[in-house]
PDB file of C-alpha atoms in Angstrom:
ATOM      1  CA  MET A   1      85.793  89.314-117.737  1.00 61.00           C
ATOM      2  CA  GLU A   2      87.306  86.870-121.008  1.00 66.00           C
ATOM      3  CA  ASN A   3      85.884  83.587-121.061  1.00 74.00           C
ATOM      4  CA  PRO A   4      88.659  81.094-120.408  1.00 65.00           C
ATOM      5  CA  LEU A   5      87.439  78.373-121.976  1.00 72.00           C
ATOM      6  CA  ALA A   6      87.599  80.324-125.115  1.00 76.00           C
ATOM      7  CA  ASP A   7      90.559  78.586-126.007  1.00 88.00           C
ATOM      8  CA  ILE A   8      89.107  75.532-125.733  1.00 91.00           C
ATOM      9  CA  ASP A   9      86.358  76.208-127.713  1.00 90.00           C
ATOM     10  CA  ASP A  10      89.430  77.173-129.895  1.00 92.00           C
ATOM     11  CA  ILE A  11      90.919  74.338-130.427  1.00 94.00           C
ATOM     12  CA  GLU A  12      87.477  72.287-130.244  1.00 94.00           C
ATOM     13  CA  GLN A  13      86.752  74.153-134.530  1.00 94.00           C
ATOM     14  CA  ILE A  14      90.384  73.443-135.618  1.00 95.00           C
ATOM     15  CA  PRO A  15      89.675  70.592-138.543  1.00 97.00           C
ATOM     16  CA  ASP A  16      92.126  67.609-138.814  1.00 97.00           C
ATOM     17  CA  PRO A  17      92.277  65.519-136.077  1.00 97.00           C
ATOM     18  CA  ALA A  18      96.015  65.111-134.857  1.00 97.00           C
ATOM     19  CA  GLU A  19      96.401  68.837-134.701  1.00 96.00           C
ATOM     20  CA  ARG A  20      92.475  68.939-132.268  1.00 96.00           C
ATOM     21  CA  ALA A  21      94.842  66.079-130.248  1.00 97.00           C
ATOM     22  CA  ARG A  22      98.334  68.056-130.115  1.00 96.00           C
ATOM     23  CA  GLN A  23      96.841  71.236-129.291  1.00 93.00           C
ATOM     24  CA  VAL A  24      94.540  69.330-126.444  1.00 94.00           C
ATOM     25  CA  GLY A  25      98.056  67.526-124.777  1.00 95.00           C
ATOM     26  CA  ASP A  26      99.990  70.806-124.977  1.00 92.00           C
ATOM     27  CA  ARG A  27      96.614  72.678-123.137  1.00 91.00           C
ATOM     28  CA  LEU A  28      97.010  69.356-120.485  1.00 94.00           C
ATOM     29  CA  ALA A  29     100.571  69.127-120.050  1.00 94.00           C
ATOM     30  CA  ARG A  30     100.214  72.800-118.458  1.00 91.00           C
ATOM     31  CA  VAL A  31      97.473  72.642-116.591  1.00 93.00           C
ATOM     32  CA  PRO A  32      99.700  71.387-112.708  1.00 94.00           C
ATOM     33  CA  GLU A  33     101.341  74.842-113.907  1.00 94.00           C
ATOM     34  CA  TRP A  34      98.365  77.043-114.138  1.00 92.00           C
ATOM     35  CA  GLN A  35      96.691  75.245-110.998  1.00 94.00           C
ATOM     36  CA  GLU A  36     100.706  76.506-108.849  1.00 94.00           C
ATOM     37  CA  ARG A  37      99.683  79.484-110.035  1.00 95.00           C
ATOM     38  CA  LEU A  38      96.065  80.388-109.712  1.00 94.00           C
ATOM     39  CA  ARG A  39      96.662  78.702-106.232  1.00 96.00           C
ATOM     40  CA  LYS A  40      99.193  81.531-105.246  1.00 97.00           C
ATOM     41  CA  ILE A  41      97.052  84.376-107.154  1.00 97.00           C
ATOM     42  CA  ARG A  42      94.949  83.400-104.795  1.00 98.00           C
ATOM     43  CA  GLN A  43      96.095  83.553-102.058  1.00 98.00           C
ATOM     44  CA  ALA A  44      98.370  86.672-102.773  1.00 98.00           C
ATOM     45  CA  ALA A  45      94.079  88.001-102.898  1.00 98.00           C
ATOM     46  CA  VAL A  46      93.058  86.300 -99.765  1.00 98.00           C
ATOM     47  CA  LEU A  47      96.708  88.056 -97.917  1.00 98.00           C
ATOM     48  CA  GLU A  48      95.440  91.953 -99.400  1.00 98.00           C
ATOM     49  CA  MET A  49      92.109  90.890 -97.591  1.00 98.00           C
ATOM     50  CA  ARG A  50      93.440  89.981 -95.116  1.00 98.00           C
ATOM     51  CA  GLU A  51      95.643  93.167 -94.442  1.00 98.00           C
ATOM     52  CA  ARG A  52      92.432  95.502 -95.109  1.00 98.00           C
ATOM     53  CA  LYS A  53      91.199  94.131 -91.465  1.00 98.00           C
ATOM     54  CA  MET A  54      89.083  91.430 -92.757  1.00 98.00           C
ATOM     55  CA  SER A  55      88.737  88.283 -90.680  1.00 97.00           C
ATOM     56  CA  PHE A  56      88.523  84.506 -92.285  1.00 98.00           C
ATOM     57  CA  ALA A  57      84.843  84.635 -91.593  1.00 97.00           C
ATOM     58  CA  GLU A  58      84.578  88.221 -94.041  1.00 98.00           C
ATOM     59  CA  ILE A  59      86.823  86.870 -95.848  1.00 98.00           C
ATOM     60  CA  GLY A  60      84.921  82.708 -96.268  1.00 97.00           C
ATOM     61  CA  LYS A  61      81.771  84.995 -97.039  1.00 98.00           C
ATOM     62  CA  GLU A  62      82.592  87.503 -99.499  1.00 98.00           C
ATOM     63  CA  LEU A  63      84.402  84.281-101.582  1.00 97.00           C
ATOM     64  CA  GLY A  64      81.315  81.433-100.190  1.00 97.00           C
ATOM     65  CA  LEU A  65      84.454  79.557 -98.946  1.00 97.00           C
ATOM     66  CA  HIS A  66      84.286  78.556 -95.267  1.00 97.00           C
ATOM     67  CA  ARG A  67      86.544  80.320 -92.528  1.00 97.00           C
ATOM     68  CA  ASN A  68      88.391  77.296 -91.887  1.00 97.00           C
ATOM     69  CA  ARG A  69      89.235  77.174 -95.806  1.00 97.00           C
ATOM     70  CA  ILE A  70      89.624  80.140 -96.234  1.00 97.00           C
ATOM     71  CA  GLN A  71      92.940  79.695 -93.188  1.00 97.00           C
ATOM     72  CA  GLN A  72      94.433  77.278 -95.250  1.00 97.00           C
ATOM     73  CA  ILE A  73      94.660  79.437 -98.364  1.00 97.00           C
ATOM     74  CA  ALA A  74      96.301  81.940 -96.180  1.00 97.00           C
ATOM     75  CA  GLU A  75      98.521  79.593 -94.997  1.00 96.00           C
ATOM     76  CA  GLY A  76      99.653  78.001 -98.687  1.00 95.00           C
ATOM     77  CA  ARG A  77      97.760  75.370 -96.909  1.00 92.00           C
ATOM     78  CA  PRO A  78      96.116  72.361-100.025  1.00 82.00           C
ATOM     79  CA  GLY A  79      92.757  71.529 -99.374  1.00 76.00           C
ATOM     80  CA  GLY A  80      91.904  68.409 -97.696  1.00 62.00           C
ATOM     81  CA  GLY A  81      89.383  67.864-100.594  1.00 59.00           C
ATOM     82  CA  LYS A  82      86.043  66.673-100.242  1.00 55.00           C
ATOM     83  CA  GLY A  83      85.721  62.985 -99.816  1.00 42.00           C
ATOM     84  CA  ALA A  84      89.093  62.942 -98.653  1.00 42.00           C
ATOM     85  CA  LYS A  85      88.924  59.850 -96.393  1.00 42.00           C
ATOM     86  CA  PRO A  86      89.025  59.133 -93.098  1.00 40.00           C
ATOM     87  CA  GLY A  87      92.337  57.827 -90.819  1.00 38.00           C
ATOM     88  CA  PRO A  88      92.365  54.328 -89.543  1.00 39.00           C
ATOM     89  CA  GLU A  89      90.780  56.146 -86.114  1.00 35.00           C
ATOM     90  CA  ALA A  90      88.002  56.735 -87.190  1.00 34.00           C
ATOM     91  CA  SER A  91      86.990  53.219 -88.541  1.00 35.00           C
ATOM     92  CA  GLU A  92      86.984  51.760 -84.756  1.00 30.00           C
TER      93      GLU A  92
END
């Protein structure tokens, strides 16, 4: 697999600090688009595994994720996030 950070390594080597900063800014502006695309690729992979009759638990074991998270990915739902704050009823 190709080094996903190779582009960053190249940017670090740009001698002109202004150009280096511009290149970083260009990449940062694309992060939301990249995240969305990566989510869709992962979801398609999980759905392909489901088509092969794998359970959420089996897929989770294969990917190192909990079966509930695999189901969320398959449904296109974002994760709850680590450290999510509990609702008001939890503090009572």
